[in-house]
């Protein structure tokens, strides 16, 4: 069972920032917060992951609440190519990734 | 760099026929390997995972099986396909970091 809760869908205008929320109130101390996205007809693609501190990479930023019960994936400037299903997943050690339904992000030109 | 190969990209098979999907990984040793399936309009379902040669864990009982004959080779098989086996099959690997997925095989059972 997925241990995260995400909105089913979100919409954004092109070139605006997007904040994708994720709730994980039952997170354990060893759980990393992972984000993946899946473009149509493709396999999931790793976006970012973190444990406690906020993280930045070339694709996105991850903001983690101080109590770690929620996190937000931030796309700084949405493009049409960012339209995808975004998955927030908790994973500890080598446990397999369990995907929920994710958030379907639509980007409007 | 590490790469993952999965083939074929698409496959149409009749009900009752056998299935063999292969996944190979390059550039890493002793990865954890995974098979997922995504039915049309649905989420990804974990089918099997393997932490080493000959070690297979099954997540969902069904008419599919998996084998890992070599360190970087993971095979998904069925002796007799059902219509409900149609879907998008994805192989993934993990080694001390994020998971990386193959391009997938779209299987249609007719």
PDB file of N, CA, C and O in Angstrom, chain A residues 36 38 41-44 46 49 87 94-97 99, chain B residues 32 34 36 38 44 46 49 88 90 98-99 101-102 106:
ATOM      1  N   UNK A  36       9.108  10.585  -8.551  1.00  0.00           N
ATOM      2  CA  UNK A  36       9.287  10.118  -9.921  1.00  0.00           C
ATOM      3  C   UNK A  36       8.183  10.740 -10.766  1.00  0.00           C
ATOM      4  O   UNK A  36       7.132  11.151 -10.255  1.00  0.00           O
ATOM      5  N   UNK A  38       6.092  10.154 -14.684  1.00  0.00           N
ATOM      6  CA  UNK A  38       5.878   9.260 -15.819  1.00  0.00           C
ATOM      7  C   UNK A  38       5.193  10.022 -16.933  1.00  0.00           C
ATOM      8  O   UNK A  38       4.034  10.452 -16.784  1.00  0.00           O
ATOM      9  N   UNK A  41       3.193   6.881 -22.096  1.00  0.00           N
ATOM     10  CA  UNK A  41       3.797   5.757 -22.811  1.00  0.00           C
ATOM     11  C   UNK A  41       5.279   5.560 -22.504  1.00  0.00           C
ATOM     12  O   UNK A  41       6.014   4.986 -23.318  1.00  0.00           O
ATOM     13  N   UNK A  42       5.729   6.044 -21.362  1.00  0.00           N
ATOM     14  CA  UNK A  42       7.117   5.837 -20.969  1.00  0.00           C
ATOM     15  C   UNK A  42       7.181   5.266 -19.557  1.00  0.00           C
ATOM     16  O   UNK A  42       6.205   5.297 -18.803  1.00  0.00           O
ATOM     17  N   UNK A  43       8.352   4.742 -19.205  1.00  0.00           N
ATOM     18  CA  UNK A  43       8.566   4.301 -17.843  1.00  0.00           C
ATOM     19  C   UNK A  43       8.787   5.485 -16.917  1.00  0.00           C
ATOM     20  O   UNK A  43       9.093   6.584 -17.368  1.00  0.00           O
ATOM     21  N   UNK A  44       8.615   5.278 -15.616  1.00  0.00           N
ATOM     22  CA  UNK A  44       8.858   6.366 -14.664  1.00  0.00           C
ATOM     23  C   UNK A  44      10.296   6.867 -14.738  1.00  0.00           C
ATOM     24  O   UNK A  44      11.223   6.109 -15.029  1.00  0.00           O
ATOM     25  N   UNK A  46      13.194   9.135 -12.581  1.00  0.00           N
ATOM     26  CA  UNK A  46      13.578   9.701 -11.288  1.00  0.00           C
ATOM     27  C   UNK A  46      13.648  11.217 -11.377  1.00  0.00           C
ATOM     28  O   UNK A  46      14.172  11.774 -12.333  1.00  0.00           O
ATOM     29  N   UNK A  49      15.116  13.062  -4.635  1.00  0.00           N
ATOM     30  CA  UNK A  49      14.779  12.424  -3.378  1.00  0.00           C
ATOM     31  C   UNK A  49      15.509  13.114  -2.232  1.00  0.00           C
ATOM     32  O   UNK A  49      16.528  13.800  -2.456  1.00  0.00           O
ATOM     33  N   UNK A  87       4.755  11.013  -8.987  1.00  0.00           N
ATOM     34  CA  UNK A  87       4.579  10.089  -7.871  1.00  0.00           C
ATOM     35  C   UNK A  87       5.496  10.467  -6.718  1.00  0.00           C
ATOM     36  O   UNK A  87       6.698  10.674  -6.905  1.00  0.00           O
ATOM     37  N   UNK A  94      16.546  -0.932   0.855  1.00  0.00           N
ATOM     38  CA  UNK A  94      16.349  -1.572  -0.432  1.00  0.00           C
ATOM     39  C   UNK A  94      14.910  -2.023  -0.657  1.00  0.00           C
ATOM     40  O   UNK A  94      14.650  -2.863  -1.518  1.00  0.00           O
ATOM     41  N   UNK A  95      13.982  -1.465   0.107  1.00  0.00           N
ATOM     42  CA  UNK A  95      12.589  -1.886  -0.102  1.00  0.00           C
ATOM     43  C   UNK A  95      12.113  -1.425  -1.469  1.00  0.00           C
ATOM     44  O   UNK A  95      12.455  -0.324  -1.920  1.00  0.00           O
ATOM     45  N   UNK A  96      11.333  -2.252  -2.157  1.00  0.00           N
ATOM     46  CA  UNK A  96      10.857  -1.870  -3.493  1.00  0.00           C
ATOM     47  C   UNK A  96       9.978  -0.628  -3.444  1.00  0.00           C
ATOM     48  O   UNK A  96       9.278  -0.384  -2.472  1.00  0.00           O
ATOM     49  N   UNK A  97      10.036   0.123  -4.518  1.00  0.00           N
ATOM     50  CA  UNK A  97       9.179   1.296  -4.633  1.00  0.00           C
ATOM     51  C   UNK A  97       7.740   0.848  -4.861  1.00  0.00           C
ATOM     52  O   UNK A  97       7.469   0.039  -5.740  1.00  0.00           O
ATOM     53  N   UNK A  99       4.210   2.315  -5.912  1.00  0.00           N
ATOM     54  CA  UNK A  99       3.616   3.491  -6.544  1.00  0.00           C
ATOM     55  C   UNK A  99       2.141   3.606  -6.185  1.00  0.00           C
ATOM     56  O   UNK A  99       1.400   2.632  -6.229  1.00  0.00           O
TER      57      UNK A  99
ATOM     58  N   UNK B  32      19.536  -4.531  -7.449  1.00  0.00           N
ATOM     59  CA  UNK B  32      18.189  -5.046  -7.203  1.00  0.00           C
ATOM     60  C   UNK B  32      17.397  -4.840  -8.483  1.00  0.00           C
ATOM     61  O   UNK B  32      17.474  -3.768  -9.091  1.00  0.00           O
ATOM     62  N   UNK B  34      13.600  -5.314 -10.652  1.00  0.00           N
ATOM     63  CA  UNK B  34      12.153  -5.295 -10.400  1.00  0.00           C
ATOM     64  C   UNK B  34      11.382  -5.444 -11.718  1.00  0.00           C
ATOM     65  O   UNK B  34      11.813  -4.949 -12.756  1.00  0.00           O
ATOM     66  N   UNK B  36       7.494  -4.488 -12.963  1.00  0.00           N
ATOM     67  CA  UNK B  36       6.223  -3.827 -12.680  1.00  0.00           C
ATOM     68  C   UNK B  36       5.293  -4.021 -13.884  1.00  0.00           C
ATOM     69  O   UNK B  36       5.758  -4.208 -15.009  1.00  0.00           O
ATOM     70  N   UNK B  38       1.707  -2.157 -15.592  1.00  0.00           N
ATOM     71  CA  UNK B  38       0.739  -1.067 -15.559  1.00  0.00           C
ATOM     72  C   UNK B  38      -0.374  -1.405 -16.544  1.00  0.00           C
ATOM     73  O   UNK B  38      -0.164  -1.381 -17.762  1.00  0.00           O
ATOM     74  N   UNK B  44       1.130   1.662 -11.375  1.00  0.00           N
ATOM     75  CA  UNK B  44       2.151   0.630 -11.500  1.00  0.00           C
ATOM     76  C   UNK B  44       2.024  -0.381 -10.366  1.00  0.00           C
ATOM     77  O   UNK B  44       1.966  -0.018  -9.203  1.00  0.00           O
ATOM     78  N   UNK B  46       3.789  -3.622  -8.571  1.00  0.00           N
ATOM     79  CA  UNK B  46       5.009  -4.402  -8.432  1.00  0.00           C
ATOM     80  C   UNK B  46       4.678  -5.880  -8.555  1.00  0.00           C
ATOM     81  O   UNK B  46       3.808  -6.389  -7.842  1.00  0.00           O
ATOM     82  N   UNK B  49      10.539  -8.892  -7.466  1.00  0.00           N
ATOM     83  CA  UNK B  49      11.818  -8.236  -7.306  1.00  0.00           C
ATOM     84  C   UNK B  49      12.866  -9.254  -6.894  1.00  0.00           C
ATOM     85  O   UNK B  49      12.548 -10.325  -6.363  1.00  0.00           O
ATOM     86  N   UNK B  88       1.425  -2.750 -19.691  1.00  0.00           N
ATOM     87  CA  UNK B  88       2.733  -2.170 -19.955  1.00  0.00           C
ATOM     88  C   UNK B  88       3.675  -2.723 -18.891  1.00  0.00           C
ATOM     89  O   UNK B  88       3.503  -2.458 -17.705  1.00  0.00           O
ATOM     90  N   UNK B  90       7.294  -3.094 -17.101  1.00  0.00           N
ATOM     91  CA  UNK B  90       8.493  -2.284 -16.904  1.00  0.00           C
ATOM     92  C   UNK B  90       9.481  -2.993 -16.003  1.00  0.00           C
ATOM     93  O   UNK B  90       9.116  -3.545 -14.972  1.00  0.00           O
ATOM     94  N   UNK B  98      18.556   5.928  -6.581  1.00  0.00           N
ATOM     95  CA  UNK B  98      17.223   5.903  -7.181  1.00  0.00           C
ATOM     96  C   UNK B  98      17.030   4.707  -8.112  1.00  0.00           C
ATOM     97  O   UNK B  98      18.000   4.067  -8.519  1.00  0.00           O
ATOM     98  N   UNK B  99      15.786   4.455  -8.437  1.00  0.00           N
ATOM     99  CA  UNK B  99      15.466   3.395  -9.390  1.00  0.00           C
ATOM    100  C   UNK B  99      15.497   3.954 -10.803  1.00  0.00           C
ATOM    101  O   UNK B  99      15.139   5.106 -11.043  1.00  0.00           O
ATOM    102  N   UNK B 101      14.294   2.941 -14.764  1.00  0.00           N
ATOM    103  CA  UNK B 101      13.364   2.078 -15.461  1.00  0.00           C
ATOM    104  C   UNK B 101      13.744   1.924 -16.935  1.00  0.00           C
ATOM    105  O   UNK B 101      14.285   2.844 -17.553  1.00  0.00           O
ATOM    106  N   UNK B 102      13.405   0.750 -17.465  1.00  0.00           N
ATOM    107  CA  UNK B 102      13.538   0.537 -18.891  1.00  0.00           C
ATOM    108  C   UNK B 102      12.405   1.227 -19.637  1.00  0.00           C
ATOM    109  O   UNK B 102      11.528   1.846 -19.029  1.00  0.00           O
ATOM    110  N   UNK B 106       4.974  -3.124 -24.205  1.00  0.00           N
ATOM    111  CA  UNK B 106       3.510  -3.037 -24.210  1.00  0.00           C
ATOM    112  C   UNK B 106       2.980  -4.355 -24.751  1.00  0.00           C
ATOM    113  O   UNK B 106       3.160  -4.659 -25.938  1.00  0.00           O
TER     114      UNK B 106
END
